[in-house]
């Protein structure tokens, strides 16, 4: 299948975080690809990727930002596609990467999820695609229904717990 989501990392050291996005996309049968491209070490490759992603069939790009915190912004500057940045926890608990992603100049938007929140990036990317793809929208609806069912089950279990509260 042709990938419709591309996951880009500055290096493979980001994979332990980004594998959560890969797993979610794989579990939901959303075609994706994964590549390592560095905004600092391979800037020409990053720009070529970003300029050609749409023609390859990519609809949304998820870019990790750890030590290469510039990656989501560099990609967003070179493509018309939506870019989702995932700050990777590193220095300053990922706050430095998060600020680097969200402080883009006007005209270079990058959606940003929480630090190490690669799964949320995969879900957001899928929701974006679901706006124009009914089959993927149905997958999102089914997944959200499962989440709701899990909470309902948890509440049923909680009803069986007896609490004793004593007031002095």
mmCIF file of C-alpha atoms in Angstrom:
data_model
loop_
_atom_site.group_PDB
_atom_site.id
_atom_site.type_symbol
_atom_site.label_atom_id
_atom_site.label_comp_id
_atom_site.label_asym_id
_atom_site.label_seq_id
_atom_site.Cartn_x
_atom_site.Cartn_y
_atom_site.Cartn_z
ATOM 1 C CA UNK A 1 0.000 0.000 0.000
ATOM 2 C CA UNK A 2 1.144 3.527 -0.693
ATOM 3 C CA UNK A 3 1.915 5.357 2.553
ATOM 4 C CA UNK A 4 -0.308 8.340 3.347
ATOM 5 C CA UNK A 5 1.489 9.366 6.543
ATOM 6 C CA UNK A 6 5.218 9.897 6.791
ATOM 7 C CA UNK A 7 7.040 9.745 10.120
ATOM 8 C CA UNK A 8 10.353 11.584 10.033
ATOM 9 C CA UNK A 9 12.986 11.516 12.769
ATOM 10 C CA UNK A 10 16.231 13.461 13.076
ATOM 11 C CA UNK A 11 17.943 10.182 13.953
ATOM 12 C CA UNK A 12 17.040 6.640 14.880
ATOM 13 C CA UNK A 13 17.566 7.561 18.549
ATOM 14 C CA UNK A 14 14.010 9.003 18.358
ATOM 15 C CA UNK A 15 12.552 5.597 17.420
ATOM 16 C CA UNK A 16 11.724 4.449 20.980
ATOM 17 C CA UNK A 17 9.258 7.357 21.184
ATOM 18 C CA UNK A 18 8.084 7.300 17.567
ATOM 19 C CA UNK A 19 7.394 3.557 17.585
ATOM 20 C CA UNK A 20 4.182 4.390 19.496
ATOM 21 C CA UNK A 21 2.940 6.235 16.399
ATOM 22 C CA UNK A 22 4.039 3.342 14.193
ATOM 23 C CA UNK A 23 2.219 0.828 16.382
ATOM 24 C CA UNK A 24 -1.023 2.850 16.430
ATOM 25 C CA UNK A 25 -0.981 3.354 12.656
ATOM 26 C CA UNK A 26 -0.122 -0.299 12.070
ATOM 27 C CA UNK A 27 -2.846 -1.514 14.472
ATOM 28 C CA UNK A 28 -5.387 0.619 12.589
ATOM 29 C CA UNK A 29 -4.156 -0.380 9.119
ATOM 30 C CA UNK A 30 -3.157 3.161 8.146
ATOM 31 C CA UNK A 31 -0.334 2.997 5.571
ATOM 32 C CA UNK A 32 2.776 4.896 6.663
ATOM 33 C CA UNK A 33 6.506 5.151 6.146
ATOM 34 C CA UNK A 34 9.360 5.963 8.535
ATOM 35 C CA UNK A 35 12.599 7.754 7.657
ATOM 36 C CA UNK A 36 15.508 9.421 9.422
ATOM 37 C CA UNK A 37 16.376 12.838 7.992
ATOM 38 C CA UNK A 38 18.352 15.483 9.827
ATOM 39 C CA UNK A 39 17.646 19.195 9.447
ATOM 40 C CA UNK A 40 21.283 19.765 10.431
ATOM 41 C CA UNK A 41 23.187 16.868 8.818
ATOM 42 C CA UNK A 42 21.112 16.284 5.663
ATOM 43 C CA UNK A 43 19.258 19.562 4.994
ATOM 44 C CA UNK A 44 19.100 18.995 1.237
ATOM 45 C CA UNK A 45 17.493 15.578 1.754
ATOM 46 C CA UNK A 46 14.944 17.099 4.148
ATOM 47 C CA UNK A 47 13.995 19.774 1.628
ATOM 48 C CA UNK A 48 13.775 17.256 -1.232
ATOM 49 C CA UNK A 49 11.587 14.972 0.892
ATOM 50 C CA UNK A 50 9.279 17.838 1.913
ATOM 51 C CA UNK A 51 8.919 19.179 -1.640
ATOM 52 C CA UNK A 52 8.113 15.726 -3.061
ATOM 53 C CA UNK A 53 5.976 14.228 -0.260
ATOM 54 C CA UNK A 54 2.623 15.303 -1.716
ATOM 55 C CA UNK A 55 3.453 13.844 -5.134
ATOM 56 C CA UNK A 56 4.331 10.543 -3.407
ATOM 57 C CA UNK A 57 0.810 10.385 -1.935
ATOM 58 C CA UNK A 58 1.703 11.539 1.582
ATOM 59 C CA UNK A 59 -1.153 13.485 3.190
ATOM 60 C CA UNK A 60 0.283 14.301 6.636
ATOM 61 C CA UNK A 61 3.845 14.397 7.992
ATOM 62 C CA UNK A 62 4.746 13.623 11.601
ATOM 63 C CA UNK A 63 8.168 14.992 12.515
ATOM 64 C CA UNK A 64 10.031 14.180 15.708
ATOM 65 C CA UNK A 65 11.984 16.974 17.324
ATOM 66 C CA UNK A 66 14.641 16.018 19.797
ATOM 67 C CA UNK A 67 18.176 17.232 19.330
ATOM 68 C CA UNK A 68 17.090 18.153 15.795
ATOM 69 C CA UNK A 69 14.286 20.386 17.036
ATOM 70 C CA UNK A 70 14.306 22.355 13.790
ATOM 71 C CA UNK A 71 13.061 19.386 11.746
ATOM 72 C CA UNK A 72 9.269 19.999 11.896
ATOM 73 C CA UNK A 73 9.654 23.667 10.978
ATOM 74 C CA UNK A 74 12.091 23.014 8.150
ATOM 75 C CA UNK A 75 9.693 20.454 6.700
ATOM 76 C CA UNK A 76 6.674 22.756 7.153
ATOM 77 C CA UNK A 77 8.514 25.546 5.333
ATOM 78 C CA UNK A 78 8.999 23.326 2.275
ATOM 79 C CA UNK A 79 5.652 21.529 1.895
ATOM 80 C CA UNK A 80 1.968 22.408 1.582
ATOM 81 C CA UNK A 81 1.102 19.330 3.675
ATOM 82 C CA UNK A 82 0.136 19.519 7.356
ATOM 83 C CA UNK A 83 3.042 18.805 9.695
ATOM 84 C CA UNK A 84 2.661 17.523 13.245
ATOM 85 C CA UNK A 85 5.637 17.991 15.548
ATOM 86 C CA UNK A 86 6.442 15.570 18.352
ATOM 87 C CA UNK A 87 8.807 17.084 20.920
ATOM 88 C CA UNK A 88 11.161 14.407 22.231
ATOM 89 C CA UNK A 89 12.143 14.472 25.890
ATOM 90 C CA UNK A 90 15.800 15.309 26.192
ATOM 91 C CA UNK A 91 17.298 18.473 27.532
ATOM 92 C CA UNK A 92 14.928 20.452 29.750
ATOM 93 C CA UNK A 93 12.504 17.491 29.725
ATOM 94 C CA UNK A 94 11.551 18.261 26.107
ATOM 95 C CA UNK A 95 10.479 21.834 26.790
ATOM 96 C CA UNK A 96 13.264 23.134 24.530
ATOM 97 C CA UNK A 97 12.046 20.954 21.639
ATOM 98 C CA UNK A 98 8.419 21.897 22.244
ATOM 99 C CA UNK A 99 9.196 25.630 22.222
ATOM 100 C CA UNK A 100 11.260 25.231 19.080
ATOM 101 C CA UNK A 101 8.304 23.606 17.311
ATOM 102 C CA UNK A 102 5.572 25.990 18.420
ATOM 103 C CA UNK A 103 7.537 29.198 17.866
ATOM 104 C CA UNK A 104 7.348 29.111 14.069
ATOM 105 C CA UNK A 105 7.193 32.336 12.076
ATOM 106 C CA UNK A 106 3.889 33.390 10.493
ATOM 107 C CA UNK A 107 2.993 31.171 7.549
ATOM 108 C CA UNK A 108 4.901 28.120 8.848
ATOM 109 C CA UNK A 109 2.345 26.314 11.033
ATOM 110 C CA UNK A 110 3.279 23.109 12.809
ATOM 111 C CA UNK A 111 0.644 21.339 14.903
ATOM 112 C CA UNK A 112 2.264 20.157 18.116
ATOM 113 C CA UNK A 113 1.410 17.363 20.510
ATOM 114 C CA UNK A 114 2.774 16.818 23.999
ATOM 115 C CA UNK A 115 6.311 15.747 24.787
ATOM 116 C CA UNK A 116 6.855 12.126 23.657
ATOM 117 C CA UNK A 117 3.191 11.962 22.531
ATOM 118 C CA UNK A 118 3.841 10.123 19.266
ATOM 119 C CA UNK A 119 0.626 8.101 19.550
ATOM 120 C CA UNK A 120 -1.401 11.313 19.746
ATOM 121 C CA UNK A 121 0.410 12.562 16.640
ATOM 122 C CA UNK A 122 -0.638 9.395 14.792
ATOM 123 C CA UNK A 123 -4.231 9.828 15.930
ATOM 124 C CA UNK A 124 -4.284 13.509 14.932
ATOM 125 C CA UNK A 125 -2.795 12.713 11.519
ATOM 126 C CA UNK A 126 -5.438 10.038 11.000
ATOM 127 C CA UNK A 127 -8.213 12.419 12.053
ATOM 128 C CA UNK A 128 -6.960 14.955 9.488
ATOM 129 C CA UNK A 129 -7.087 12.339 6.750
ATOM 130 C CA UNK A 130 -10.507 11.158 7.967
ATOM 131 C CA UNK A 131 -11.966 14.541 7.019
ATOM 132 C CA UNK A 132 -11.959 13.416 3.381
ATOM 133 C CA UNK A 133 -11.784 9.623 3.669
ATOM 134 C CA UNK A 134 -14.913 7.833 4.938
ATOM 135 C CA UNK A 135 -13.157 4.488 5.442
ATOM 136 C CA UNK A 136 -10.557 6.064 7.712
ATOM 137 C CA UNK A 137 -13.259 8.114 9.459
ATOM 138 C CA UNK A 138 -15.016 4.833 10.286
ATOM 139 C CA UNK A 139 -11.777 3.488 11.806
ATOM 140 C CA UNK A 140 -11.467 6.583 14.002
ATOM 141 C CA UNK A 141 -15.123 6.280 15.073
ATOM 142 C CA UNK A 142 -14.653 2.603 15.952
ATOM 143 C CA UNK A 143 -11.450 3.302 17.877
ATOM 144 C CA UNK A 144 -13.115 6.098 19.884
ATOM 145 C CA UNK A 145 -16.067 3.815 20.652
ATOM 146 C CA UNK A 146 -13.636 1.262 22.109
ATOM 147 C CA UNK A 147 -12.124 3.983 24.308
ATOM 148 C CA UNK A 148 -15.594 4.890 25.584
ATOM 149 C CA UNK A 149 -16.418 1.237 26.214
ATOM 150 C CA UNK A 150 -13.239 0.835 28.290
ATOM 151 C CA UNK A 151 -14.316 3.714 30.544
ATOM 152 C CA UNK A 152 -17.803 2.235 30.900
ATOM 153 C CA UNK A 153 -16.256 -1.097 31.913
ATOM 154 C CA UNK A 154 -13.999 0.646 34.427
ATOM 155 C CA UNK A 155 -16.999 2.396 35.966
ATOM 156 C CA UNK A 156 -18.833 -0.913 36.316
ATOM 157 C CA UNK A 157 -15.847 -2.332 38.201
ATOM 158 C CA UNK A 158 -15.706 0.761 40.401
ATOM 159 C CA UNK A 159 -19.344 0.250 41.436
ATOM 160 C CA UNK A 160 -18.299 -2.972 43.112
ATOM 161 C CA UNK A 161 -15.693 -1.229 45.257
ATOM 162 C CA UNK A 162 -17.023 -0.393 48.704
ATOM 163 C CA UNK A 163 -15.616 2.651 50.398
ATOM 164 C CA UNK A 164 -15.908 3.337 54.050
ATOM 165 C CA UNK A 165 -15.594 6.957 54.977
ATOM 166 C CA UNK A 166 -15.482 7.987 58.585
ATOM 167 C CA UNK A 167 -16.022 11.523 59.682
ATOM 168 C CA UNK A 168 -14.638 12.494 63.081
#
